[in-house]
């Protein structure tokens, strides 16, 4: 297999690598790629220093502790080596190696005392809001935050401490989509309106708006959670960037990314907004049912049409 | 003139979005900040509203509540003023991701100087003399002995926060420990689920120079991207992509509560008694501060410290 095209800018010009400027075009003619000029590359396949943007003191400290880091989010956002940004090749796999490092950091965090303690506190927080937390188990891989900005182009959603949380806004959206699409409810249904609230549409009076009565808390992974390496391989990269028809001479382009492993269990909680009462818990039960069914039938996060983000609908 | 006052600490358990509603910057919905320093705050009016809603009461307590916060009904607003004064909440500890120890609680001499000043108003002796951090040079930080943040490299030891490294300022470790002890006793929640936090505050505490601290609170807040999807197509609604800035979970905020004698004719109590009642209602209480409450933002634990 020929080496796949990749960004070919000179180093140190201060610009981030651009997607879709893969290879210099010869005379604007489309056709099979020619052999590229390899003079800019180093003999070892690494181009430039491993971390050209890190301050040198940081680089030194980083090298001495890189096998002990326990914040995968920090690693992922700030410590990608330059070679990982440009992706893998036949003879070197810096991107895959780096993502494996992130996965190892996640393993260390999952074993840290903090992982257990944060869940204990989460439990106290949500119970104070009147929530009765429950667990759901991930059946397939889950990817969230793919569009987040980052050096590797494909993002991943970590919270500040590095946990792969499911954001409350996303959970609320899944529950709402389930109630709407499957149970055919809408804002004329009093329960739907109470749970999700309502934003005034353009032209409507401000007064018709109302906040939802319930709080969808971020879901935290239970001890034993893991991240995995995953890959997607577009076979016609130039077609997707709008430059060529899907011609057979384009190189398939394997792109590695992070995913939460199947079998990971998440704690879910739906509480009450301050000042709202739901004495028999009916609204919370209803919303939790929507959420659990939504997670099982619609899925959470990205790539749900490829089977990602599906949960089992039982404890 | 205030008759009694106390420190009000708010510990963020989830990200908190005390927002400004609009902006011209890169973030669509930024958080409230002090104009001069750029440090994050939660405005006093938001805080007072939260306290008022949290302490609503019946019977004799309802009268006390009215004496503290003023009349509920707008048409009675001119009858008397409330006895409670609330300040903006300002940041004391700001969490930053760390190469060692997962994360650091950062603070700075200017932040501590203001904490000491507030504490003095409440009649509490501040944690440390902030002028003793004056020797902290740019690029240096102070941590306690046995800190979890230390990153060794050969002969040298440093602390790496985000991608910036700091060398250690000598002889300030004891001061950092004293600060941690004070915060554990007065500011952190005392409930069992906070045992890890109380034990580990000293190990994760890091005093940075003011400029470096300001850079982190300006540029290392949490930015959450949101989209609104159309249910039928699962594609983004036109124009419905926006970013929200939040104070990260594990941030510690502080403000001052001060009370005067009741101005409400049905309650004849002095500031001390009113503050005592309020303290009983607020200390250790979990409340929601700021926006996006229904998507799990704004959970804070309150602590009231008074002599």
Coordinates of C-alpha atoms in Angstrom, one line a residue:
Chain A
X1 CA 0.0 0.0 0.0
X2 CA 1.3 3.4 -0.9
X3 CA 1.7 5.9 1.9
X4 CA -1.4 8.0 2.3
X5 CA -1.4 11.7 1.5
X6 CA -1.0 14.0 4.4
X7 CA -0.5 17.8 5.1
X8 CA 2.8 18.9 3.7
X9 CA 3.5 22.3 5.2
X10 CA 6.9 23.4 6.3
X11 CA 7.3 23.3 10.1
X12 CA 7.3 26.4 12.3
X13 CA 5.1 28.6 10.1
X14 CA 2.8 29.2 13.1
X15 CA -0.2 27.9 11.2
X16 CA -2.1 24.8 12.3
X17 CA -2.3 22.0 9.7
X18 CA -5.3 22.4 7.5
X19 CA -7.7 19.7 6.6
X20 CA -8.0 19.1 2.9
X21 CA -4.7 20.6 1.8
X22 CA -3.4 17.1 1.5
X23 CA -1.0 17.1 -1.3
X24 CA 0.3 19.6 -3.8
X25 CA -1.7 19.4 -7.0
X26 CA 0.1 19.3 -10.3
X27 CA -1.5 21.7 -12.7
X28 CA -5.0 21.3 -11.2
X29 CA -5.5 18.0 -13.0
X30 CA -7.1 15.2 -11.2
X31 CA -5.7 11.7 -11.5
X32 CA -3.7 9.2 -9.6
X33 CA -1.3 10.7 -7.0
X34 CA 2.3 11.0 -7.9
X35 CA 5.2 10.3 -5.8
X36 CA 5.6 13.1 -3.3
X37 CA 8.8 15.1 -2.5
X38 CA 10.2 13.4 0.6
X39 CA 13.1 15.7 1.1
X40 CA 11.4 17.4 4.1
X41 CA 11.2 14.2 6.1
X42 CA 13.7 12.9 8.6
X43 CA 15.2 9.5 8.2
X44 CA 13.4 8.1 11.2
X45 CA 10.0 9.1 9.8
X46 CA 9.4 11.6 12.6
X47 CA 9.2 15.1 11.3
X48 CA 10.6 17.8 13.5
X49 CA 10.8 17.6 17.2
X50 CA 8.1 15.5 19.0
X51 CA 6.5 18.5 20.8
X52 CA 7.5 21.7 18.9
X53 CA 4.9 23.9 20.7
X54 CA 5.6 22.8 24.3
X55 CA 7.9 25.0 26.3
X56 CA 11.3 23.2 26.7
X57 CA 11.1 22.9 30.5
X58 CA 7.6 21.4 30.2
X59 CA 8.9 18.9 27.6
X60 CA 11.7 17.8 30.0
X61 CA 9.3 17.2 32.9
X62 CA 6.8 15.5 30.6
X63 CA 9.3 13.1 29.3
X64 CA 10.2 12.0 32.9
X65 CA 6.6 11.3 34.0
X66 CA 4.8 10.4 30.9
X67 CA 4.2 6.9 32.1
X68 CA 2.5 8.1 35.3
X69 CA 0.1 10.7 34.1
X70 CA -3.4 10.2 35.3
X71 CA -5.3 12.9 33.5
X72 CA -6.2 11.6 30.1
X73 CA -8.0 14.8 29.2
X74 CA -4.9 16.9 29.7
X75 CA -2.8 14.5 27.8
X76 CA -5.2 14.4 24.9
X77 CA -5.6 18.2 24.6
X78 CA -2.1 19.4 25.3
X79 CA 0.6 16.7 24.8
X80 CA 0.0 15.2 21.3
X81 CA 3.3 14.9 19.6
X82 CA 3.5 16.6 16.3
X83 CA 3.8 13.4 14.4
X84 CA 0.5 12.2 15.9
X85 CA -1.2 15.3 14.4
X86 CA -0.2 14.2 10.9
X87 CA -1.3 10.6 11.4
X88 CA 0.0 7.1 10.9
X89 CA 2.0 5.7 8.1
X90 CA 3.1 2.3 7.1
X91 CA 6.4 2.5 8.9
X92 CA 5.4 4.5 12.0
X93 CA 2.2 4.9 14.0
X94 CA 2.6 8.0 16.2
X95 CA -1.1 8.7 16.4
X96 CA -2.1 5.3 17.5
X97 CA 0.8 5.2 20.0
X98 CA -0.3 8.5 21.4
X99 CA -3.9 7.4 21.8
X100 CA -2.7 4.3 23.5
X101 CA -0.9 6.5 26.0
X102 CA -4.1 8.4 26.6
X103 CA -5.9 5.1 27.2
X104 CA -3.2 4.1 29.7
X105 CA -3.7 7.4 31.5
X106 CA -7.4 6.7 31.6
X107 CA -6.7 3.3 33.2
X108 CA -4.6 5.0 35.9
X109 CA -7.3 7.5 36.6
X110 CA -10.0 4.8 36.8
X111 CA -7.9 3.1 39.5
X112 CA -7.2 6.3 41.4
X113 CA -9.0 6.8 44.7
X114 CA -10.4 10.0 43.1
X115 CA -12.5 7.9 40.7
X116 CA -14.4 6.3 43.5
X117 CA -14.6 9.4 45.6
X118 CA -16.0 11.6 42.8
X119 CA -18.8 9.1 42.4
X120 CA -19.6 9.1 46.1
X121 CA -19.8 12.9 46.0
X122 CA -21.8 12.9 42.8
X123 CA -24.3 10.6 44.6
X124 CA -24.6 13.0 47.4
X125 CA -25.1 16.0 45.0
X126 CA -27.9 14.4 43.0
X127 CA -29.7 12.9 46.1
X128 CA -29.7 16.4 47.6
X129 CA -31.6 17.4 44.4
X130 CA -34.2 14.7 44.9
X131 CA -32.8 12.3 42.4
X132 CA -32.8 8.5 42.7
X133 CA -29.7 7.5 40.7
X134 CA -29.6 4.3 38.6
X135 CA -27.0 2.6 36.4
X136 CA -27.1 1.8 32.8
X137 CA -24.6 -0.4 30.9
X138 CA -23.1 0.5 27.6
X139 CA -23.7 -2.2 25.0
X140 CA -21.6 -0.8 22.1
X141 CA -18.8 1.7 22.0
X142 CA -19.6 5.3 22.7
X143 CA -18.1 8.4 21.2
X144 CA -18.9 11.9 22.4
X145 CA -17.4 15.3 21.7
X146 CA -16.0 14.3 18.3
X147 CA -16.3 17.8 17.0
X148 CA -14.4 19.4 19.9
X149 CA -11.3 21.4 18.9
X150 CA -8.0 19.7 19.4
X151 CA -4.8 18.8 17.8
X152 CA -6.0 15.5 16.4
X153 CA -9.1 16.9 14.7
X154 CA -11.2 14.2 16.2
X155 CA -12.1 15.3 19.7
X156 CA -13.3 13.4 22.8
X157 CA -15.4 14.6 25.7
X158 CA -13.4 14.5 29.0
X159 CA -14.4 16.6 32.0
X160 CA -11.8 18.7 33.8
X161 CA -10.5 15.7 35.8
X162 CA -10.4 13.5 32.8
X163 CA -13.5 11.4 33.3
X164 CA -15.5 10.5 30.1
X165 CA -18.8 12.0 31.5
X166 CA -22.1 12.1 29.5
X167 CA -23.1 15.8 29.7
X168 CA -26.5 16.6 31.1
X169 CA -27.5 18.7 28.1
X170 CA -27.0 15.7 25.9
X171 CA -29.0 13.4 28.2
X172 CA -31.8 15.9 28.3
X173 CA -31.8 16.0 24.5
X174 CA -32.0 12.2 24.2
X175 CA -34.9 12.0 26.6
X176 CA -36.7 14.7 24.7
X177 CA -36.1 13.1 21.3
X178 CA -37.4 9.8 22.6
X179 CA -40.6 11.4 24.1
X180 CA -41.1 13.3 20.8
X181 CA -40.2 10.7 18.2
X182 CA -41.4 7.5 19.8
X183 CA -44.1 8.5 22.2
X184 CA -45.2 11.3 19.8
X185 CA -45.5 13.9 22.6
X186 CA -44.9 17.6 22.1
X187 CA -45.3 20.9 24.0
X188 CA -49.1 20.6 24.1
X189 CA -48.6 17.6 26.4
X190 CA -48.5 18.9 30.0
X191 CA -45.9 16.3 31.2
X192 CA -43.6 17.0 28.3
X193 CA -43.9 20.7 28.9
X194 CA -43.2 20.3 32.6
X195 CA -40.2 18.1 32.1
X196 CA -38.4 20.0 29.3
X197 CA -39.8 23.5 29.6
X198 CA -40.2 25.6 26.6
X199 CA -38.3 28.4 24.7
X200 CA -40.5 31.0 23.1
X201 CA -40.4 30.9 19.3
X202 CA -39.8 34.0 17.3
X203 CA -42.9 36.1 17.4
X204 CA -44.2 34.6 20.6
X205 CA -44.5 36.6 23.8
X206 CA -41.6 36.1 26.2
X207 CA -44.1 34.9 28.9
X208 CA -44.9 31.6 27.2
X209 CA -41.4 30.4 27.9
X210 CA -40.8 28.3 31.0
X211 CA -37.9 26.3 32.5
X212 CA -38.1 22.5 32.8
X213 CA -38.9 21.2 36.2
X214 CA -36.2 18.6 36.2
X215 CA -32.4 18.6 36.3
X216 CA -30.5 16.2 34.1
X217 CA -27.2 15.7 35.8
X218 CA -24.0 14.7 34.0
X219 CA -23.7 10.9 34.1
X220 CA -20.4 9.5 35.6
X221 CA -18.8 6.2 34.8
X222 CA -18.7 3.5 37.5
X223 CA -15.3 2.0 38.5
X224 CA -14.2 -0.4 35.8
X225 CA -14.7 2.0 32.9
X226 CA -12.3 1.8 30.0
X227 CA -11.4 3.6 26.8
X228 CA -10.6 1.8 23.6
X229 CA -8.9 2.6 20.4
X230 CA -11.2 2.7 17.4
X231 CA -10.8 3.4 13.7
X232 CA -12.8 4.7 10.8
X233 CA -11.5 4.4 7.3
X234 CA -12.9 6.6 4.6
X235 CA -12.1 5.0 1.2
X236 CA -12.5 8.1 -0.8
X237 CA -11.0 11.0 1.2
X238 CA -10.8 13.4 -1.8
X239 CA -14.4 12.7 -2.7
X240 CA -15.5 13.7 0.9
X241 CA -13.5 16.9 0.7
X242 CA -15.2 17.7 -2.6
X243 CA -12.2 17.6 -4.8
X244 CA -12.6 14.5 -6.8
X245 CA -15.2 11.9 -7.8
X246 CA -14.9 8.6 -5.8
X247 CA -12.1 7.3 -7.9
X248 CA -10.6 3.8 -7.2
X249 CA -7.0 5.1 -7.0
X250 CA -7.6 7.1 -3.8
X251 CA -5.9 5.6 -0.7
X252 CA -8.2 4.4 2.1
X253 CA -7.4 6.7 5.1
X254 CA -7.5 4.9 8.5
X255 CA -8.2 7.5 11.2
X256 CA -7.9 6.3 14.8
X257 CA -9.9 7.8 17.6
X258 CA -11.0 7.2 21.2
X259 CA -14.2 5.5 22.3
X260 CA -15.7 4.4 25.7
X261 CA -15.5 0.6 25.9
X262 CA -18.7 -1.5 25.8
X263 CA -19.6 -2.8 29.2
X264 CA -18.9 0.5 30.9
X265 CA -21.6 1.4 33.4
X266 CA -22.8 4.9 33.9
X267 CA -24.7 6.4 36.8
X268 CA -27.7 8.5 35.7
X269 CA -29.7 10.9 37.8
X270 CA -32.6 13.2 37.2
X271 CA -33.4 15.6 40.1
X272 CA -35.7 18.5 40.7
X273 CA -35.0 22.1 39.9
X274 CA -34.8 24.3 43.0
X275 CA -38.3 25.3 44.2
X276 CA -40.1 22.6 42.2
X277 CA -42.1 19.8 43.9
X278 CA -42.9 16.4 42.6
X279 CA -44.1 14.7 45.8
X280 CA -44.7 11.2 44.4
X281 CA -41.8 11.3 42.0
X282 CA -44.0 10.7 39.0
X283 CA -42.4 13.3 36.7
X284 CA -38.9 12.0 37.6
X285 CA -39.9 8.4 36.9
X286 CA -41.5 9.4 33.6
X287 CA -38.4 11.3 32.5
X288 CA -36.0 8.6 33.6
X289 CA -38.1 6.1 31.6
X290 CA -37.8 8.3 28.5
X291 CA -34.1 8.7 29.1
X292 CA -33.4 5.0 29.5
X293 CA -35.5 4.1 26.5
X294 CA -33.9 6.8 24.5
X295 CA -30.4 5.6 25.4
X296 CA -31.4 2.0 24.4
X297 CA -33.3 2.9 21.2
X298 CA -31.8 6.1 19.9
X299 CA -28.3 6.0 21.4
X300 CA -26.1 8.7 22.9
X301 CA -23.3 10.7 21.3
X302 CA -21.9 10.5 17.8
X303 CA -22.2 7.9 15.1
X304 CA -25.4 6.4 16.5
X305 CA -26.4 5.4 13.0
X306 CA -23.3 3.1 12.9
X307 CA -24.4 1.5 16.2
X308 CA -22.4 3.6 18.6
X309 CA -23.7 4.8 22.0
X310 CA -26.3 2.1 22.6
X311 CA -27.2 1.2 26.2
X312 CA -28.9 -1.9 27.6
X313 CA -32.3 -1.0 29.0
X314 CA -32.0 -2.8 32.3
X315 CA -30.1 -2.5 35.5
Chain B
X1 CA -23.7 49.9 59.7
X2 CA -23.4 46.1 59.8
X3 CA -23.7 44.6 63.3
X4 CA -22.5 41.1 62.3
X5 CA -20.8 39.5 59.4
X6 CA -19.6 36.2 58.2
X7 CA -17.8 34.6 55.3
X8 CA -19.9 32.7 52.8
X9 CA -18.0 30.0 50.9
X10 CA -19.5 28.2 47.9
X11 CA -17.8 25.1 46.6
X12 CA -18.7 24.1 43.0
X13 CA -19.7 20.4 42.7
X14 CA -20.6 20.7 39.0
X15 CA -19.6 23.4 36.5
X16 CA -21.2 26.7 37.3
X17 CA -22.5 29.1 34.7
X18 CA -23.0 32.5 36.3
X19 CA -23.3 34.1 32.9
X20 CA -23.6 37.6 31.4
X21 CA -26.0 36.5 28.7
X22 CA -24.2 37.9 25.8
X23 CA -20.7 38.7 24.5
X24 CA -18.7 39.9 21.6
X25 CA -15.8 37.6 22.2
X26 CA -15.0 34.1 21.0
X27 CA -17.3 32.4 23.6
X28 CA -21.0 33.0 23.0
X29 CA -22.1 32.9 26.6
X30 CA -19.2 33.9 28.9
X31 CA -19.2 34.0 32.7
X32 CA -19.3 37.0 34.9
X33 CA -15.9 38.6 35.6
X34 CA -14.5 41.5 37.5
X35 CA -13.8 44.3 35.1
X36 CA -10.4 45.2 36.5
X37 CA -8.8 41.9 37.3
X38 CA -10.6 39.6 34.9
X39 CA -11.2 37.2 37.8
X40 CA -14.5 35.2 37.7
X41 CA -17.2 36.3 40.1
X42 CA -20.9 35.5 40.8
X43 CA -22.7 38.8 41.1
X44 CA -24.2 39.7 44.5
X45 CA -27.7 40.1 43.1
X46 CA -27.6 36.5 41.8
X47 CA -26.2 35.2 45.1
X48 CA -28.8 37.1 47.1
X49 CA -31.6 35.7 44.9
X50 CA -30.4 32.2 45.5
X51 CA -30.1 32.7 49.3
X52 CA -33.6 34.2 49.4
X53 CA -35.1 31.3 47.5
X54 CA -33.3 28.7 49.6
X55 CA -34.4 30.1 52.9
X56 CA -38.1 30.7 52.3
X57 CA -39.9 29.8 55.5
X58 CA -43.2 29.8 57.2
X59 CA -44.6 31.2 60.5
X60 CA -42.3 33.3 62.6
X61 CA -39.4 32.4 60.3
X62 CA -41.3 33.9 57.4
X63 CA -41.2 37.3 59.3
X64 CA -37.4 36.8 59.9
X65 CA -36.9 36.0 56.3
X66 CA -38.7 39.2 55.3
X67 CA -36.7 41.2 57.8
X68 CA -33.5 39.9 56.2
X69 CA -34.3 40.0 52.5
X70 CA -37.0 42.7 52.4
X71 CA -40.7 42.4 51.4
X72 CA -41.7 39.8 48.9
X73 CA -44.3 41.8 47.1
X74 CA -43.2 44.6 44.9
X75 CA -46.0 46.9 46.1
X76 CA -44.5 46.7 49.6
X77 CA -41.0 47.3 48.5
X78 CA -40.9 50.8 49.8
X79 CA -41.9 49.9 53.4
X80 CA -38.5 48.8 54.6
X81 CA -35.1 47.6 53.5
X82 CA -33.7 44.1 54.1
X83 CA -31.2 43.7 56.9
X84 CA -28.8 41.5 54.8
X85 CA -26.0 42.7 52.7
X86 CA -24.3 40.3 50.2
X87 CA -21.1 40.8 48.2
X88 CA -20.1 39.3 44.9
X89 CA -18.6 35.9 45.3
X90 CA -14.9 35.9 44.2
X91 CA -12.7 33.0 43.3
X92 CA -10.4 31.6 46.0
X93 CA -9.4 28.2 44.5
X94 CA -9.4 27.5 40.8
X95 CA -8.8 24.0 39.5
X96 CA -6.3 23.5 36.7
X97 CA -5.3 20.2 35.1
X98 CA -1.9 18.9 36.3
X99 CA 0.5 16.4 34.8
X100 CA 1.0 14.9 38.2
X101 CA -1.9 14.5 40.7
X102 CA -4.7 14.9 38.1
X103 CA -5.5 18.5 39.0
X104 CA -4.3 21.4 41.2
X105 CA -6.3 23.9 43.2
X106 CA -4.5 27.2 42.3
X107 CA -4.6 30.5 44.0
X108 CA -2.4 33.6 44.1
X109 CA -1.1 36.3 46.6
X110 CA -3.7 38.9 45.3
X111 CA -6.5 36.4 45.8
X112 CA -5.3 35.5 49.3
X113 CA -4.9 39.2 50.2
X114 CA -8.5 39.8 49.3
X115 CA -9.6 36.7 51.2
X116 CA -7.7 38.0 54.3
X117 CA -9.4 41.4 53.9
X118 CA -12.8 39.8 53.7
X119 CA -12.1 37.5 56.7
X120 CA -11.0 40.5 58.7
X121 CA -14.4 42.2 58.0
X122 CA -16.0 39.0 59.4
X123 CA -13.8 39.2 62.4
X124 CA -11.9 36.0 61.4
X125 CA -8.2 35.8 61.3
X126 CA -7.1 35.2 57.8
X127 CA -5.2 32.0 56.8
X128 CA -1.8 33.5 56.0
X129 CA 0.0 36.8 55.7
X130 CA -0.2 37.3 51.9
X131 CA 2.8 39.5 51.8
X132 CA 4.9 36.5 52.7
X133 CA 4.3 35.3 49.1
X134 CA 5.8 38.5 47.7
X135 CA 9.0 36.6 46.8
X136 CA 7.1 34.4 44.4
X137 CA 8.8 35.1 41.0
X138 CA 7.2 34.6 37.6
X139 CA 7.5 30.9 36.6
X140 CA 7.6 29.8 40.2
X141 CA 4.9 28.2 42.4
X142 CA 4.6 27.2 46.0
X143 CA 3.3 23.8 47.1
X144 CA 3.2 22.0 50.4
X145 CA 5.6 19.3 51.4
X146 CA 4.7 15.9 50.0
X147 CA 2.5 17.6 47.3
X148 CA 0.9 15.3 44.7
X149 CA 1.7 17.8 42.0
X150 CA 5.5 17.4 42.0
X151 CA 7.0 16.2 38.8
X152 CA 10.6 15.0 39.2
X153 CA 13.1 15.2 36.3
X154 CA 16.6 14.1 37.2
X155 CA 17.9 16.6 39.8
X156 CA 15.1 19.0 39.2
X157 CA 11.5 19.1 40.5
X158 CA 8.7 21.1 38.9
X159 CA 5.0 21.4 38.6
X160 CA 3.2 21.2 35.2
X161 CA -0.2 22.8 34.9
X162 CA -1.8 22.5 31.5
X163 CA 1.3 22.9 29.3
X164 CA 3.1 25.4 31.5
X165 CA 5.8 24.4 34.0
X166 CA 6.7 26.0 37.3
X167 CA 9.8 25.7 39.5
X168 CA 9.4 25.5 43.2
X169 CA 9.8 28.6 45.4
X170 CA 11.7 27.5 48.4
X171 CA 10.6 27.9 52.0
X172 CA 7.0 28.6 51.3
X173 CA 5.8 25.0 51.9
X174 CA 4.8 25.6 55.5
X175 CA 2.7 28.6 54.5
X176 CA 0.9 26.5 51.9
X177 CA 0.1 23.8 54.5
X178 CA -1.2 26.5 56.9
X179 CA -3.4 27.8 54.2
X180 CA -4.8 24.4 53.4
X181 CA -5.5 23.7 57.0
X182 CA -7.4 26.9 57.3
X183 CA -9.5 26.2 54.2
X184 CA -10.2 22.7 55.3
X185 CA -11.5 23.9 58.7
X186 CA -13.5 26.9 57.4
X187 CA -14.3 26.6 53.7
X188 CA -14.7 22.9 52.7
X189 CA -17.9 21.0 53.4
X190 CA -17.7 18.9 56.6
X191 CA -19.9 16.1 55.3
X192 CA -18.5 12.5 55.0
X193 CA -18.5 12.6 51.2
X194 CA -15.9 15.4 51.3
X195 CA -13.4 13.3 53.4
X196 CA -11.1 12.8 50.3
X197 CA -11.3 16.5 49.6
X198 CA -10.4 17.5 53.1
X199 CA -7.5 15.1 53.2
X200 CA -6.1 16.0 49.8
X201 CA -6.5 19.8 49.6
X202 CA -3.0 20.4 50.9
X203 CA -1.5 17.9 48.5
X204 CA -3.1 19.6 45.5
X205 CA -2.8 23.2 46.6
X206 CA -0.6 25.5 44.5
X207 CA 0.1 29.2 45.0
X208 CA 0.9 30.9 41.7
X209 CA 2.1 34.4 40.9
X210 CA -0.8 36.7 40.2
X211 CA -0.2 37.0 36.4
X212 CA 0.0 33.3 35.9
X213 CA -3.1 32.8 38.0
X214 CA -5.0 35.4 36.0
X215 CA -4.0 33.6 32.7
X216 CA -5.5 30.4 34.0
X217 CA -8.8 31.9 35.2
X218 CA -9.0 33.8 31.8
X219 CA -8.0 31.0 29.5
X220 CA -8.5 27.7 31.3
X221 CA -12.2 27.9 32.2
X222 CA -14.4 25.2 30.8
X223 CA -15.9 25.9 27.3
X224 CA -18.8 23.6 26.5
X225 CA -20.0 23.4 22.9
X226 CA -23.7 22.9 22.4
X227 CA -25.8 22.1 19.4
X228 CA -29.6 21.8 19.1
X229 CA -30.6 18.9 16.9
X230 CA -33.8 18.6 14.9
X231 CA -35.5 15.4 16.2
X232 CA -36.7 14.2 12.8
X233 CA -33.4 14.6 10.9
X234 CA -30.8 14.5 13.8
X235 CA -29.0 17.3 12.1
X236 CA -28.1 20.7 13.7
X237 CA -30.8 23.3 13.5
X238 CA -29.5 26.3 11.5
X239 CA -27.7 28.7 13.8
X240 CA -28.0 26.4 16.8
X241 CA -24.4 25.8 17.6
X242 CA -23.1 27.8 20.5
X243 CA -20.4 27.7 23.2
X244 CA -20.9 28.3 27.0
X245 CA -18.2 29.1 29.4
X246 CA -18.4 27.7 32.9
X247 CA -16.4 27.8 36.1
X248 CA -15.2 24.3 36.5
X249 CA -16.3 21.9 39.2
X250 CA -13.9 22.1 42.2
X251 CA -13.8 25.9 42.2
X252 CA -14.1 27.6 45.6
X253 CA -15.8 31.0 45.8
X254 CA -16.0 33.3 48.8
X255 CA -18.1 36.4 49.7
X256 CA -19.3 38.3 52.7
X257 CA -22.6 38.3 54.5
X258 CA -23.4 41.2 56.7
X259 CA -26.5 42.0 58.7
X260 CA -27.9 45.1 60.3
X261 CA -30.6 45.4 63.0
X262 CA -34.0 44.5 61.5
X263 CA -35.8 47.4 59.9
X264 CA -39.1 45.4 59.7
X265 CA -41.4 46.5 62.5
X266 CA -42.7 43.0 63.2
X267 CA -39.2 41.6 63.9
X268 CA -37.2 43.2 66.7
X269 CA -33.9 41.4 66.4
X270 CA -30.4 42.6 66.1
X271 CA -28.0 41.7 63.3
X272 CA -26.3 39.0 65.3
X273 CA -29.5 37.1 65.9
X274 CA -30.6 37.4 62.3
X275 CA -27.2 36.2 61.0
X276 CA -27.4 33.3 63.4
X277 CA -30.7 32.3 62.0
X278 CA -29.5 32.6 58.4
X279 CA -26.3 30.6 59.2
X280 CA -28.4 27.8 60.5
X281 CA -30.4 27.7 57.3
X282 CA -27.4 28.0 54.9
X283 CA -24.4 26.2 56.4
X284 CA -23.7 22.9 54.6
X285 CA -26.7 23.5 52.3
X286 CA -26.6 22.5 48.6
X287 CA -28.0 25.1 46.3
X288 CA -28.0 25.9 42.6
X289 CA -26.2 29.0 41.4
X290 CA -26.3 30.5 37.9
X291 CA -27.8 29.3 34.7
X292 CA -28.3 25.9 32.9
X293 CA -29.7 24.4 36.1
X294 CA -31.8 21.9 34.2
X295 CA -28.8 20.4 32.5
X296 CA -27.0 19.8 35.8
X297 CA -25.0 23.0 36.1
X298 CA -24.6 25.2 39.2
X299 CA -24.6 22.8 42.1
X300 CA -22.7 24.4 45.0
X301 CA -22.3 23.6 48.7
X302 CA -22.4 26.6 51.0
X303 CA -20.5 27.1 54.2
X304 CA -20.8 30.0 56.5
X305 CA -17.8 30.9 58.6
X306 CA -18.3 33.3 61.6
X307 CA -16.9 34.0 65.0

